Short mmCIF file of C-alpha atoms in Angstrom, two decimals:
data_model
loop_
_atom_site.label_atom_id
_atom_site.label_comp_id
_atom_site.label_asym_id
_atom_site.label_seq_id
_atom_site.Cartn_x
_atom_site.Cartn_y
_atom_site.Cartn_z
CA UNK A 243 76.05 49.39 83.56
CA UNK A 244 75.86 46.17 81.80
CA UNK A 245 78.82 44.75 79.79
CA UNK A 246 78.25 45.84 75.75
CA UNK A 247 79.35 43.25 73.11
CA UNK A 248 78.85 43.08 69.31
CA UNK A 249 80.40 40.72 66.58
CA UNK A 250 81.12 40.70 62.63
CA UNK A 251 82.43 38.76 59.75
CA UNK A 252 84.95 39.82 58.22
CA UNK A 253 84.56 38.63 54.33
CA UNK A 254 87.68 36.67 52.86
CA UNK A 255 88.33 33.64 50.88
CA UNK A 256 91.49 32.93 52.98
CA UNK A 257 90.59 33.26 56.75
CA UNK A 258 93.91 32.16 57.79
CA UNK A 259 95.95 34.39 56.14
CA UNK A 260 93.85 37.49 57.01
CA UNK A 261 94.20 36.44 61.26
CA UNK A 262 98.23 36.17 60.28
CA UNK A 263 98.18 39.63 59.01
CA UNK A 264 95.95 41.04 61.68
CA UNK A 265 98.56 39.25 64.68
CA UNK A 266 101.46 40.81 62.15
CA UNK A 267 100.04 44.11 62.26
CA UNK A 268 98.90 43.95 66.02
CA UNK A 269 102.47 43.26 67.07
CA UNK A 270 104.60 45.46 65.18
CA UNK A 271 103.00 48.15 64.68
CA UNK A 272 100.91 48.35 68.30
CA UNK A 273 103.15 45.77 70.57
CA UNK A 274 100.25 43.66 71.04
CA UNK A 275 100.40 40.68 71.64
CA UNK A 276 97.53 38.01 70.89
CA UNK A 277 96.51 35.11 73.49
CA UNK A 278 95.09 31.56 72.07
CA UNK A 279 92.05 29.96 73.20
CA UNK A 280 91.13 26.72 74.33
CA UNK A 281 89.11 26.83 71.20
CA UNK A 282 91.96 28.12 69.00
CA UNK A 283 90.44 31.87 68.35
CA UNK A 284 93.35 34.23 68.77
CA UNK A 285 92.08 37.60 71.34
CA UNK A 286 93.24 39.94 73.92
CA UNK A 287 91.64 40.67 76.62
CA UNK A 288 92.82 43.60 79.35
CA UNK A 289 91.53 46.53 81.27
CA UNK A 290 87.92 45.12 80.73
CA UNK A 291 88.52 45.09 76.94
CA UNK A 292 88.55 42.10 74.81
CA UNK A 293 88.94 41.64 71.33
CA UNK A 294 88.39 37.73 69.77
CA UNK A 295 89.31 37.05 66.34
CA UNK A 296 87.99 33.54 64.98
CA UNK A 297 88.51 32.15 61.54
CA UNK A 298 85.31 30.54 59.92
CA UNK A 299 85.15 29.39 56.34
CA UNK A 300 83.46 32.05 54.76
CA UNK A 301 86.06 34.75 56.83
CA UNK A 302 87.42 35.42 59.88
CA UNK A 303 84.77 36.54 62.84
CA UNK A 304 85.91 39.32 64.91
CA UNK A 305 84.00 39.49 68.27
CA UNK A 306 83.99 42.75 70.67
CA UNK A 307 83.43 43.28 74.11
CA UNK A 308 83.50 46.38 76.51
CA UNK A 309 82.63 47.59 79.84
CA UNK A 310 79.62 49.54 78.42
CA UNK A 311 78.15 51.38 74.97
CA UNK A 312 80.33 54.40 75.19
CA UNK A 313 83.69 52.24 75.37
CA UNK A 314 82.16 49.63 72.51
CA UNK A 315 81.35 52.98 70.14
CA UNK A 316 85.57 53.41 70.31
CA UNK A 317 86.58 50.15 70.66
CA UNK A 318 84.76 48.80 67.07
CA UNK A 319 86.46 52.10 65.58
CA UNK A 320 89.76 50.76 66.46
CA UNK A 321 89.38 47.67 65.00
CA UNK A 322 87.84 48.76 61.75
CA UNK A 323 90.67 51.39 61.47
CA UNK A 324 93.06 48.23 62.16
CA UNK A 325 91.25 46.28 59.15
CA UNK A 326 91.30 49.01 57.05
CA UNK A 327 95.22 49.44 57.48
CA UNK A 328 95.25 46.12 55.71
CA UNK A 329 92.37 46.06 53.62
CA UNK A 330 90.36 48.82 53.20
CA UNK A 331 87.77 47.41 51.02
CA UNK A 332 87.32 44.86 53.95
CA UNK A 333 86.87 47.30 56.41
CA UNK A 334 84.21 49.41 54.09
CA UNK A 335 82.04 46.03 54.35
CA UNK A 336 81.99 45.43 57.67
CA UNK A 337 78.85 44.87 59.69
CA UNK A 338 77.94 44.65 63.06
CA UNK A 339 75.47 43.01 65.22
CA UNK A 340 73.21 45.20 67.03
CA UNK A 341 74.33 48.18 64.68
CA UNK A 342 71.74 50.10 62.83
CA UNK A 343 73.67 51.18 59.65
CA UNK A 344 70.95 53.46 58.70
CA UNK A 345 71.59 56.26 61.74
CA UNK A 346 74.98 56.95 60.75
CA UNK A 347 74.61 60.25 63.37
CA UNK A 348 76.51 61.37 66.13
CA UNK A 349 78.36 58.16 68.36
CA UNK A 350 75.93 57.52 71.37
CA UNK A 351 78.94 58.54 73.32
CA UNK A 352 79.66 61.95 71.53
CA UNK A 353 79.24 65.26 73.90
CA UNK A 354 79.84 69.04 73.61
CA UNK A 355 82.11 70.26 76.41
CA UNK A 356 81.19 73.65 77.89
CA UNK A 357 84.54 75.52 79.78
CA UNK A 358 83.30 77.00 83.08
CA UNK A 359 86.51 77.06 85.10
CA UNK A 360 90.20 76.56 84.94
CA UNK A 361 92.93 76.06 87.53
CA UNK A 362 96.47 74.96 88.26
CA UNK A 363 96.95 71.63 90.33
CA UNK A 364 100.86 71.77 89.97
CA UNK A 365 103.20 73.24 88.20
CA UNK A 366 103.09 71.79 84.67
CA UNK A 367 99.33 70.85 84.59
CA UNK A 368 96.16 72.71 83.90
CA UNK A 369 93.12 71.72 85.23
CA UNK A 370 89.41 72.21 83.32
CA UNK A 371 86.12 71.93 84.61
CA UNK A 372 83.42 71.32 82.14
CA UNK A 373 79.92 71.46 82.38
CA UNK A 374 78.60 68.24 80.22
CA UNK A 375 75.32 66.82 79.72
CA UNK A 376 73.65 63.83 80.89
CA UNK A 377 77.66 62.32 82.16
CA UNK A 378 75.87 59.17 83.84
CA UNK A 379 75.44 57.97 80.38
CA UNK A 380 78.94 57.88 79.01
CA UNK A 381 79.66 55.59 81.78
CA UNK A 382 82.83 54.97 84.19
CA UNK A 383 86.24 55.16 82.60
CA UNK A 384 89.85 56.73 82.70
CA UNK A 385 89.67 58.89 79.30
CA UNK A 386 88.12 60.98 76.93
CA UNK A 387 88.66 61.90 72.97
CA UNK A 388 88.73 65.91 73.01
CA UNK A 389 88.69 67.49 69.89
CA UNK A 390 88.58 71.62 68.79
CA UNK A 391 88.92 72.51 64.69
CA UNK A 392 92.33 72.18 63.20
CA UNK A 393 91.58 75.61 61.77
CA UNK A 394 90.03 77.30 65.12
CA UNK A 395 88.55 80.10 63.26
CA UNK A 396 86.19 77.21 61.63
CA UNK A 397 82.66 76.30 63.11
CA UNK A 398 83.64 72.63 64.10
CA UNK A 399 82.12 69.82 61.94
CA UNK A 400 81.95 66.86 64.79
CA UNK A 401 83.02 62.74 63.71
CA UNK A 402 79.80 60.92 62.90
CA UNK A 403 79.35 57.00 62.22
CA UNK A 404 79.71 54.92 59.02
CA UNK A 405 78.00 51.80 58.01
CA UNK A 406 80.99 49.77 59.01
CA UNK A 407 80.91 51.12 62.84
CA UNK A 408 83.93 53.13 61.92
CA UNK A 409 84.27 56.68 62.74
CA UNK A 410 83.96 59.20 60.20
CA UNK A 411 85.78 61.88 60.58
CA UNK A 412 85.89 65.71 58.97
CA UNK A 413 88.58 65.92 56.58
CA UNK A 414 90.21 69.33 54.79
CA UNK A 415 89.30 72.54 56.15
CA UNK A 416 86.98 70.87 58.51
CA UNK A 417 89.64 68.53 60.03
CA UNK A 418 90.09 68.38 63.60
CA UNK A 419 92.59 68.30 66.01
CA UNK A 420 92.08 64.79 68.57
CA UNK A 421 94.09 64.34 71.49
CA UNK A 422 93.08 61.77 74.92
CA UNK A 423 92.68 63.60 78.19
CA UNK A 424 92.19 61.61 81.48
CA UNK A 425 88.93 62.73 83.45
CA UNK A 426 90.26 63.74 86.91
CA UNK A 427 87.02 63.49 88.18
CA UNK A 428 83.56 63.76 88.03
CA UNK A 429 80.16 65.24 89.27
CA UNK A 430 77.41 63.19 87.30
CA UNK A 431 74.29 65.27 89.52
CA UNK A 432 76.12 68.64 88.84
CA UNK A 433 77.41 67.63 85.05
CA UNK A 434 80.78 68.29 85.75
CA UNK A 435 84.04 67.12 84.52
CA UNK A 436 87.21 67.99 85.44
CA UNK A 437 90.13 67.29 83.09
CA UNK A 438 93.82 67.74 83.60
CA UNK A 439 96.20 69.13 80.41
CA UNK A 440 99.93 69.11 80.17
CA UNK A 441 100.58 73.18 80.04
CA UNK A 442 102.98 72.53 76.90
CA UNK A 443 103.04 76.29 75.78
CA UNK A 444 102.26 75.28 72.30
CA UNK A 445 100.22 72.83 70.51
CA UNK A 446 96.32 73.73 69.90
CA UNK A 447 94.75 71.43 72.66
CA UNK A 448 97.38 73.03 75.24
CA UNK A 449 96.76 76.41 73.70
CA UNK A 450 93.15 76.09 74.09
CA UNK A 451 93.63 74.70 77.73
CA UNK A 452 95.22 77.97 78.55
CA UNK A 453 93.60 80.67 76.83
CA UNK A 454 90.06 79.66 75.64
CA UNK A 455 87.48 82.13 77.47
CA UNK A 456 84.75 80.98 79.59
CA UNK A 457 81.90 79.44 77.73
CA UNK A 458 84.10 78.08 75.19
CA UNK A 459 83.12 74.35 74.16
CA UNK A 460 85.13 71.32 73.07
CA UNK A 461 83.77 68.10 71.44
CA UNK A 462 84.30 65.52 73.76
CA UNK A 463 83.89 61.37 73.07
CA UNK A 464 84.36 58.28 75.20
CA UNK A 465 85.30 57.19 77.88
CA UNK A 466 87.61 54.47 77.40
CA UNK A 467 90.12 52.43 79.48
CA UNK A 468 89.70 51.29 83.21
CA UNK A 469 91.93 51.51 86.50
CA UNK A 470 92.36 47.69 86.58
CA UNK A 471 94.93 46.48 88.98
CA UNK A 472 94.65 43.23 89.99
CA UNK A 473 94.60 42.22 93.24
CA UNK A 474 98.14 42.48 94.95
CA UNK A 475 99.84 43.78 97.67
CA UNK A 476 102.59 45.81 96.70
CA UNK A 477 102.76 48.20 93.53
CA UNK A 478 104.95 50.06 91.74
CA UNK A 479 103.17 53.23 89.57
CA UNK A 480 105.60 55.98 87.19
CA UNK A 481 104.34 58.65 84.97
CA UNK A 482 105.53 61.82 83.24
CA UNK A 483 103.46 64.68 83.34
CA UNK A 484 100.89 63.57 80.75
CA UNK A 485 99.96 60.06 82.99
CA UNK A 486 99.83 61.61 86.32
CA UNK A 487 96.20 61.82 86.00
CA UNK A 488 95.64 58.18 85.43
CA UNK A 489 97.60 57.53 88.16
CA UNK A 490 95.93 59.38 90.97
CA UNK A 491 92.49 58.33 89.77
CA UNK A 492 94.83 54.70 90.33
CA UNK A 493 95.80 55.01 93.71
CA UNK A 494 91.76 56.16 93.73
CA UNK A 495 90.85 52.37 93.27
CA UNK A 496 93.55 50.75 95.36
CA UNK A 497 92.67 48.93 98.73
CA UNK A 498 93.38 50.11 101.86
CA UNK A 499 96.18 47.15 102.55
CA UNK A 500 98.23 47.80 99.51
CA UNK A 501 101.38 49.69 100.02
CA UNK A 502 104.34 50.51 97.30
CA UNK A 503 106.47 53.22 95.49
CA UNK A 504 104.67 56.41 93.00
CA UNK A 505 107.42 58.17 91.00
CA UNK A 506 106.12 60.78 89.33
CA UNK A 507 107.25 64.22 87.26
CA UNK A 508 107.43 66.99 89.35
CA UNK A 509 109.36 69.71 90.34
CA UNK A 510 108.95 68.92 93.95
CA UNK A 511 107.80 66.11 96.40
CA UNK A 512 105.76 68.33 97.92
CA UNK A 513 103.47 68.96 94.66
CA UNK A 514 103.47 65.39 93.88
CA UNK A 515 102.14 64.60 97.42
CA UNK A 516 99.34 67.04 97.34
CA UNK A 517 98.69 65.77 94.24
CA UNK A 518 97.89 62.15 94.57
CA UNK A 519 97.18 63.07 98.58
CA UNK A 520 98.30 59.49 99.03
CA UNK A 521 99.46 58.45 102.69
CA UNK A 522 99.64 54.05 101.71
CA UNK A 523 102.36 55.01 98.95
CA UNK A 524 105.92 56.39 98.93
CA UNK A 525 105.69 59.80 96.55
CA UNK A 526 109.02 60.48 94.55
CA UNK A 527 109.64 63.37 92.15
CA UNK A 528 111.46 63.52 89.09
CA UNK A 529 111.80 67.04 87.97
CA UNK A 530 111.16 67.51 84.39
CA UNK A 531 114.24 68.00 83.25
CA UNK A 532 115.64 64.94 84.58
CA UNK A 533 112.64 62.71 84.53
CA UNK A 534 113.33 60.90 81.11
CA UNK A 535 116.75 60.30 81.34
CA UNK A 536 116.32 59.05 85.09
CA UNK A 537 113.44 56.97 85.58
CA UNK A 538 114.11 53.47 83.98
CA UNK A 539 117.38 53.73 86.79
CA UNK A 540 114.77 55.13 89.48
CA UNK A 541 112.81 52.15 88.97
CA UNK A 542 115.63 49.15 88.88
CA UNK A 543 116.30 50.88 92.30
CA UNK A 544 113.39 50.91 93.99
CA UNK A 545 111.89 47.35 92.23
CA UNK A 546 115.18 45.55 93.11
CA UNK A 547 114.40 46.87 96.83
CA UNK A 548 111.14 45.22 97.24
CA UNK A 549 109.53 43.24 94.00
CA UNK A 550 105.94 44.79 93.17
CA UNK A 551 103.04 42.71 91.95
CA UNK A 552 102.24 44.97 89.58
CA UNK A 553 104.45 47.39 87.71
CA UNK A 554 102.70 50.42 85.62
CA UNK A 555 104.30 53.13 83.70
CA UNK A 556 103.03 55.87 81.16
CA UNK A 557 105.04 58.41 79.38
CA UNK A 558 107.25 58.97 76.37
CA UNK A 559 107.25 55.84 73.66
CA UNK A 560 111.02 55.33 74.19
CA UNK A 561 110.95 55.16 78.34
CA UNK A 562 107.77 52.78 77.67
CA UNK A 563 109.47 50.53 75.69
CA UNK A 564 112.58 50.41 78.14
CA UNK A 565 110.34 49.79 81.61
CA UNK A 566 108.09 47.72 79.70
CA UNK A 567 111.26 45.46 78.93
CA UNK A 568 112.16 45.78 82.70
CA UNK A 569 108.91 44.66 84.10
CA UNK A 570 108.72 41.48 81.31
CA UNK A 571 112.61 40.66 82.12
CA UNK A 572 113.99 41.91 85.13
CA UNK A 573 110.83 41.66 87.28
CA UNK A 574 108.99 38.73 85.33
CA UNK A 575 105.92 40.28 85.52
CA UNK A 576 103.16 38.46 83.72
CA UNK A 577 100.58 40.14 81.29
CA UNK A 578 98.16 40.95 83.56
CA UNK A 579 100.35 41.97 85.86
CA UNK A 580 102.44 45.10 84.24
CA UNK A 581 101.43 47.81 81.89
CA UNK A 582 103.74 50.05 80.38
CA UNK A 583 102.23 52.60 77.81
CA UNK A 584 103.52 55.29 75.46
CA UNK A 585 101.19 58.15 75.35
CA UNK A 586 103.38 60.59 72.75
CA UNK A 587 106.75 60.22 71.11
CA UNK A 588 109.45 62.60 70.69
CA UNK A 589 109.54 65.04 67.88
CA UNK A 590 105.91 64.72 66.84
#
């Protein structure tokens, strides 16, 4: 599937101070960090993404591209909810290239969910099979939006698209509840999906996971994100409970030659190795109740041992931050070379 790209301007009489805001914002409030050009646009560009801000005299053009449709649909309502943190009245008159303002219907990459099955991988995890239609379409990718009503007695009232490209989303009674979910895997012929879901014992998307009946359905949009790991021999991969998906569909991707440490949570080392069913990597198990307070240690240890390439982690915001500082510093991992994301914080 061909790469999908799109551009706008971004109306302001002061250019400059509008990209300063943006990099302000970026940083602080999403610890990301902007690149310079040899042309002196400001951008990042990772996992296949890449975002390119430029400033011009009549504003500042913002420039989009993405693996394919389906990851463009989320990654121009990212940046338009970005804008609109800082100007909203900026954000409402934003237009894009190649955008038909008029359809303002369903995203292209906007599907209804169907539950046929559920099982248990490990012990912490529920797994769902869906039957979706026409999959090949959304495209390759590591996650989906799923979304039920906040109110689940309610008829859901699905996102649809605004002028600007943004999302727009039900609000009040009609609000919905929006978590990510990593696909597990895929059968595009059969319209399958299977989907794996932290079994929380509370929340509404765990709730669902583990009671909804057959038949039930789920609004489903994306994917996004890649498994990009540059090429390297020697990695090092962590995740609580809520990134072990990403990393087996990881290890997935990985060549035959490359070798290095997984430490995962689970309650044993033999559920995490029939989980990623890995036999190139060493599998270690935190149990849960250890797991936060354990793994920035785990991983001095086993990094000090032997130096990865490439470093990843996925969890908690708080252990994020910490391995993220210890693949930067300790290991002096470059950019491309280390990822460290938070997917939920404590206490919300």
């Amino acid at each position: 599937m061909s790469i999908a790209q799109t551009r706008a301007l971004l109306l302001t009489p002061q250019p400059d101070e509008m990209l300063a805001a943006v990099e302000h914002h970026l940083r602080q409030e999403h610890e990301t960090h902007l690149e310079t050009g040899k042309d002196g646009s400001r951008f990042v560009d990772k996992d296949g993404f890449c975002v390119t801000f430029q400033t011009e005299e009549k504003g500042l053009q913002i420039s989009l591209r993405a693996p394919h449709e389906g990851m463009l649909v989320l990654l121009r309502d990212q940046v338009v909810q970005h804008v609109h943190e800082l100007s909203p009245e900026a954000a409402s008159d934003l237009r894009w290239e190649g955008f038909d303002c008029a359809l303002r219907d369903y995203p292209s990459n906007f599907r209804i969910g169907t539950l046929i099955a559920r099982s248990r991988p490990v012990t912490g995890l529920l797994r769902l099979q869906l039957q979706v239609d026409d999959i090949p379409a959304l495209g390759d990718g590591l996650h989906l939006k799923v979304m039920l009503p906040s109110q689940p007695s309610r008829a859901p009232a699905w996102p649809r698209l605004g002028a600007n490209g943004g999302l727009q989303w039900p609000k009040g009674k009609d609000a919905l509840h929006v978590r990510y979910l990593t696909i597990r895997a895929t059968d595009p012929k059969a319209g399958l999906v299977w989907l794996d879901v932290v079994d929380h014992g509370d929340g509404l998307m765990s709730t669902w996971a583990a009671t909804a009946k057959v038949g039930s359905t789920i609004g489903l949009m994306g994917p996004t994100g890649t498994p990009v790991i540059p090429q390297v021999e020697r990695v090092f991969l962590a995740a609580d409970q809520t990134a072990m998906p990403v990393v087996a569909r990881m290890i997935e991707t990985l060549p035959p030659q490359v070798r290095g440490t997984v430490v995962a949570e689970c309650d044993s080392a033999e559920e995490a190795r029939s989980y990623f069913n890995s036999d190139k990597l060493e599998i270690v198990a935190l149990d849960r109740a250890s797991f936060r307070s354990a793994i920035l240690e785990q991983a001095t240890e086993i990094c000090r041992v032997e130096k990865p390439q490439y470093a990843f982690f996925a969890g908690e915001l708080l252990n994020a931050r910490e391995l993220r500082a210890f693949f930067r510093g300790d290991l002096a991992l470059g950019n491309r070379h280390h990822s460290s994301i938070g997917y939920w914080r404590e206490h919300e």
